[in-house]
Short mmCIF file of C-alpha atoms in Angstrom, two decimals:
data_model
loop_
_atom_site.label_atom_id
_atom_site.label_comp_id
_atom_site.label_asym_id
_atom_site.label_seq_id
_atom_site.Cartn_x
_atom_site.Cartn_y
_atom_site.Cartn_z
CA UNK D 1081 117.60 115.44 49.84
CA UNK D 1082 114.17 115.91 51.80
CA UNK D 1083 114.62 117.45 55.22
CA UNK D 1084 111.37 117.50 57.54
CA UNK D 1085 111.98 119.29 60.59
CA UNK D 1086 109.30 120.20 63.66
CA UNK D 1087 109.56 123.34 65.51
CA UNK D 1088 108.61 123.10 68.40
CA UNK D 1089 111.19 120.04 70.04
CA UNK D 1090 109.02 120.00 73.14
CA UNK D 1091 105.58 121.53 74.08
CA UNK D 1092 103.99 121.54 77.18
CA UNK D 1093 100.30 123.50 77.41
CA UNK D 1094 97.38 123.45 80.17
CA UNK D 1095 94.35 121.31 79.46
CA UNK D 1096 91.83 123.08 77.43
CA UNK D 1097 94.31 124.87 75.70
CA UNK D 1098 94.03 125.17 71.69
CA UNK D 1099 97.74 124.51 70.29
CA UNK D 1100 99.69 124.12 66.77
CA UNK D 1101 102.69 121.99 65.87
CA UNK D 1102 104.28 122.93 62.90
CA UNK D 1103 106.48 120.95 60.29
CA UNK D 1104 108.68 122.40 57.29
CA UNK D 1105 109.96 120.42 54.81
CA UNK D 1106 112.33 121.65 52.09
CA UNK D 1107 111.39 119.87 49.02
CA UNK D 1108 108.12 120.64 47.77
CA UNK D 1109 107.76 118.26 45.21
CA UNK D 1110 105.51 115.81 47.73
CA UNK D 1111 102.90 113.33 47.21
CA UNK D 1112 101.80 113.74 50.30
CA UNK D 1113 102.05 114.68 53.94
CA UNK D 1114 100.83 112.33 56.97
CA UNK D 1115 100.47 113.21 60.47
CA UNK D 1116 101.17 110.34 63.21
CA UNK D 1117 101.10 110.15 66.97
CA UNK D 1118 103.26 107.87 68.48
CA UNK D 1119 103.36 106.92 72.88
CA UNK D 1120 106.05 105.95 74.58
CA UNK D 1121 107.73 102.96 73.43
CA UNK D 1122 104.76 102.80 70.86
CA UNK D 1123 104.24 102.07 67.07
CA UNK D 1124 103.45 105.11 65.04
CA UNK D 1125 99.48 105.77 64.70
CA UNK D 1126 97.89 107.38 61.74
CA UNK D 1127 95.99 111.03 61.93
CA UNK D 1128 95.81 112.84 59.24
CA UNK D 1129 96.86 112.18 55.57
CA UNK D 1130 97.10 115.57 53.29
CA UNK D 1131 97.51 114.56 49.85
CA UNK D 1132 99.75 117.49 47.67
CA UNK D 1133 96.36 118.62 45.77
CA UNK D 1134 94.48 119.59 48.99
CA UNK D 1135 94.84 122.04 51.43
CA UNK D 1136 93.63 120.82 54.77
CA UNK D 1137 91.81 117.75 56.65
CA UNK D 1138 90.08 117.62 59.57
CA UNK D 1139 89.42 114.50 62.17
CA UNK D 1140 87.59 115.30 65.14
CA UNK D 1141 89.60 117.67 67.39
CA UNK D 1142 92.81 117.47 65.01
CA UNK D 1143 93.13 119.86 61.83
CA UNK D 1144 95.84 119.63 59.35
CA UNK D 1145 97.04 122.17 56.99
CA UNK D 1146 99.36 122.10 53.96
CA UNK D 1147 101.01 124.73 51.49
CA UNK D 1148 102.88 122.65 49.75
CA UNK D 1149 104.09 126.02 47.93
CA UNK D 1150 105.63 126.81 50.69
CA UNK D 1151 107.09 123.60 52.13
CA UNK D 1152 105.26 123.64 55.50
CA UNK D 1153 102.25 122.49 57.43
CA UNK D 1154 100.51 122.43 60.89
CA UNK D 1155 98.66 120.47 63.01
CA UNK D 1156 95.89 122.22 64.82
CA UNK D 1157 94.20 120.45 68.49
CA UNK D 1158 91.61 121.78 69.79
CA UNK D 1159 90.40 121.89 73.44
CA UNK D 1160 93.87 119.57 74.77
CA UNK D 1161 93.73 116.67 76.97
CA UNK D 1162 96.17 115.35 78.88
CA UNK D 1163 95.62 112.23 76.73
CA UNK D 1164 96.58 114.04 73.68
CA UNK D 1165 100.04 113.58 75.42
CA UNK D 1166 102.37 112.17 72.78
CA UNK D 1167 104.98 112.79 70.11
CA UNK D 1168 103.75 114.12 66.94
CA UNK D 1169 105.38 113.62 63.77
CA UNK D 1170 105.32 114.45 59.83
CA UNK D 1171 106.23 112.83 57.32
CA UNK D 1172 106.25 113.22 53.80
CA UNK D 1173 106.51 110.82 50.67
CA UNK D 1174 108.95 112.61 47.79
CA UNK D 1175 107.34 112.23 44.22
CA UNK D 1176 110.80 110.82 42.82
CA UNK D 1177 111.45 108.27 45.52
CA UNK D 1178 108.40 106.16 45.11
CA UNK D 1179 107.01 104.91 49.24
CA UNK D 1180 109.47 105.91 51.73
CA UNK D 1181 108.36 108.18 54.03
CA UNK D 1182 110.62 111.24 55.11
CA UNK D 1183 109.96 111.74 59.37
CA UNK D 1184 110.28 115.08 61.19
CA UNK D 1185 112.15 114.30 64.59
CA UNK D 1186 108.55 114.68 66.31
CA UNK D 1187 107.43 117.58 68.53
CA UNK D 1188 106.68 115.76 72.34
CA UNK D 1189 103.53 117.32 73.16
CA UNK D 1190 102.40 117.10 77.62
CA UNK D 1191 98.83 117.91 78.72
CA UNK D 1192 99.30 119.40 81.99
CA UNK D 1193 95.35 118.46 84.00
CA UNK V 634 90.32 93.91 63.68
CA UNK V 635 92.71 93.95 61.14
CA UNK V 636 96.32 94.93 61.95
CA UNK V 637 100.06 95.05 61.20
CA UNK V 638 101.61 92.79 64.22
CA UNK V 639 104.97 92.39 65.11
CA UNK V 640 106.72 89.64 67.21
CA UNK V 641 108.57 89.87 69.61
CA UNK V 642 107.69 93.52 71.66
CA UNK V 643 111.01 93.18 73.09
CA UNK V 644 114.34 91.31 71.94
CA UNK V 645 117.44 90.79 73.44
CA UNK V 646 120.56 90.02 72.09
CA UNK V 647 124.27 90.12 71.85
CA UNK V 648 126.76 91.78 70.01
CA UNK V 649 127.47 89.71 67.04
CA UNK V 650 124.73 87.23 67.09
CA UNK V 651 122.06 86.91 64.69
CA UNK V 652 118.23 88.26 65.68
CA UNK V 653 115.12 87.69 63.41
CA UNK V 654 111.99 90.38 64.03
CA UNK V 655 108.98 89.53 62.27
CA UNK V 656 105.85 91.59 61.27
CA UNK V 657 102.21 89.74 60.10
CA UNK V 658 99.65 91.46 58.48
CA UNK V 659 95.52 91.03 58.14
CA UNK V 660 95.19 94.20 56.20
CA UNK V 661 96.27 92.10 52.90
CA UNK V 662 98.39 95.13 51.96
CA UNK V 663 100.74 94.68 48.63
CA UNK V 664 103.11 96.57 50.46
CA UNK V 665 105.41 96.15 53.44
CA UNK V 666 107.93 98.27 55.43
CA UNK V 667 110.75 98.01 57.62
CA UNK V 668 111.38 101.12 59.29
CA UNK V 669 114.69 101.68 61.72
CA UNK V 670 113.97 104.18 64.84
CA UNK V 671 116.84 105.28 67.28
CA UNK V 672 116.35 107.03 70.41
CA UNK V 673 114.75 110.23 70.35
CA UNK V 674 115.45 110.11 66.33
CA UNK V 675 113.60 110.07 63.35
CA UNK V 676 112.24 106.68 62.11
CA UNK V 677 114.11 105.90 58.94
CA UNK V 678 112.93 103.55 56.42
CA UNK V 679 115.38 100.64 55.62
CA UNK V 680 113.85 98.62 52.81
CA UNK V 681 110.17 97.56 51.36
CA UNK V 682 108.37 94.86 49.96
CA UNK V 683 105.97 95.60 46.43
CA UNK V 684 104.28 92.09 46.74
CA UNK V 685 107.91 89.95 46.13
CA UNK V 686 109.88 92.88 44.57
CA UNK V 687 112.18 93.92 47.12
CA UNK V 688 114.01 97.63 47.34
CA UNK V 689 116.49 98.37 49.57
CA UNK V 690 117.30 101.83 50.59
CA UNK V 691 120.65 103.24 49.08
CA UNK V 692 122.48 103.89 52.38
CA UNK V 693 120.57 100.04 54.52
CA UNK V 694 123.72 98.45 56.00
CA UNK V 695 124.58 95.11 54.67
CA UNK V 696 123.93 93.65 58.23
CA UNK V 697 120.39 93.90 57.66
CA UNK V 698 118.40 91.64 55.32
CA UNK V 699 114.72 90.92 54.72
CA UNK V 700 112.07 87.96 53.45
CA UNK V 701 108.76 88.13 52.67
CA UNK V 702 107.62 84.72 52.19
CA UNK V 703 103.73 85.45 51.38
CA UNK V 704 101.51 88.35 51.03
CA UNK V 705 101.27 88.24 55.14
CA UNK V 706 104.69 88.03 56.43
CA UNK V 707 107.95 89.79 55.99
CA UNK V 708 111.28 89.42 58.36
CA UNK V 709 113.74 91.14 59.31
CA UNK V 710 117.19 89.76 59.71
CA UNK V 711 120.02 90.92 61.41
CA UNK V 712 123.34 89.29 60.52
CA UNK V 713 126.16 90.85 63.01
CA UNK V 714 123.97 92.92 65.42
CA UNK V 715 125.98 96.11 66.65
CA UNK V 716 125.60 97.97 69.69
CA UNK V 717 124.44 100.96 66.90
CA UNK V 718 121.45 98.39 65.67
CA UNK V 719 119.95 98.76 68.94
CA UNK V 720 116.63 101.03 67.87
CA UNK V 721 112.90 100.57 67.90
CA UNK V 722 111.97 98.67 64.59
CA UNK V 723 108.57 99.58 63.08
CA UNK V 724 106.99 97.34 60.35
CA UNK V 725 104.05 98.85 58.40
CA UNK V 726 102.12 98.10 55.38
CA UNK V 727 99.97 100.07 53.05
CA UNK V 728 97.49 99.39 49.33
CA UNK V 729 100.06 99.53 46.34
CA UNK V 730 100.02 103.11 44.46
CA UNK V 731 102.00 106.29 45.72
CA UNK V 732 100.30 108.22 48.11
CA UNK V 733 98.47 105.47 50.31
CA UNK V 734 98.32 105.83 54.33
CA UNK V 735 100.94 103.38 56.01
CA UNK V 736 99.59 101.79 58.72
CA UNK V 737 102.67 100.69 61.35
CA UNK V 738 102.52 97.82 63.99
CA UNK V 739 103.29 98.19 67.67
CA UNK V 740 107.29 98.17 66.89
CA UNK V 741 109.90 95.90 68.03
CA UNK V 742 112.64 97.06 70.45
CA UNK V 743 116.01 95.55 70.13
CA UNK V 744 118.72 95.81 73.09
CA UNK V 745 121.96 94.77 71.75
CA UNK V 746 124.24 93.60 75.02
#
């Protein structure tokens, strides 16, 4: 069974301040791995989607890594805001179980101005 | 813009009574979701829709049921609501094929009194 956990639980950093969240996962027979942010009481959004071939994408501020090999990746912002503040969360889809994605807890990121 | 939307934000209901949530989607996706998130937990996926083919996840309670009626809508149905159904509820959609982004609507939050 996939497990998908995020070290850190919580993470609180200064504006301006570069930071990584990291995410393990123990099976590394993945299609993919996706990145989402999700606010309080908020749907999940979309960042990043690694698929298992690549090594790393990039969107603006946000870069993701993956070694599938293994079983973790991170999530690199640059230059924090406080509206970066959020819970981050990875997921990954299992090559034997067809769409579901497996979730991470989430890592609860605060901006400090 | 197309979206995944969900209806209502917020539902109410007591213990034993039956609750409908509903999700809509523009994105004319062949795929919907119906993921189940408790407090400070990990969203877990219940069940999804391939077009009208529906798959349940091995370990979905009974209580919970689903329709997708067209290519736009799917529901989720709540037989016997128990104070442990009470959880955000996250619909999302994504292109048929492994491997394509999910893209989740705002979520649902269900109080069971």
């Amino acid at each position: 069974k996939q497990e998908v956990t995020q070290i850190p639980a919580a993470l609180s950093v200064p504006e301006g301040e570069n930071l990584v969240l990291n995410c393990s996962f123990t099976d590394s027979a993945i299609y993919n791995l996706q990145w989402f942010r999700q606010d309080p009481g908020k749907g999940l959004t979309s960042l990043l989607l690694i698929q298992s071939s690549q090594r790393e994408q990039t969107s603006g501020r946000l870069n993701a890594s993956l070694d599938k090999s293994s079983g973790r990746s991170t999530l690199y912002i640059a230059a924090s805001q406080p509206g970066d503040s959020a819970t981050y969360l990875c997921a990954v889809i299992n090559s034997n179980s067809g769409y579901a994605l497996n979730f991470g807890k989430g890592t609860s990121l605060l901006v400090t101005p | 813009d197309a979206m995944v939307i969900q209806n209502p934000r917020y539902q109410v209901t007591q213990f034993g009574k039956p609750v409908t949530l509903s999700c809509s989607q523009t994105l004319n996706h062949n795929v919907m979701y119906w993921y189940q998130q408790k407090s400070s937990q990990a969203p877990k996926l219940l069940f999804h829709y391939y077009d009208k083919d529906f798959n349940n996840e091995a370990d979905t309670p009974d209580n919970f049921q689903s329709r997708r009626p067209n290519t736009s809508f799917c529901f989720l149905d709540i037989r016997s609501p128990g104070l442990g159904d009470a959880a955000m509820y996250l619909c999302a959609t994504s292109r048929a094929g492994h491997g394509n982004t999910q893209y989740f609507g705002p979520g649902t939050r269900l109080t069971v009194l």
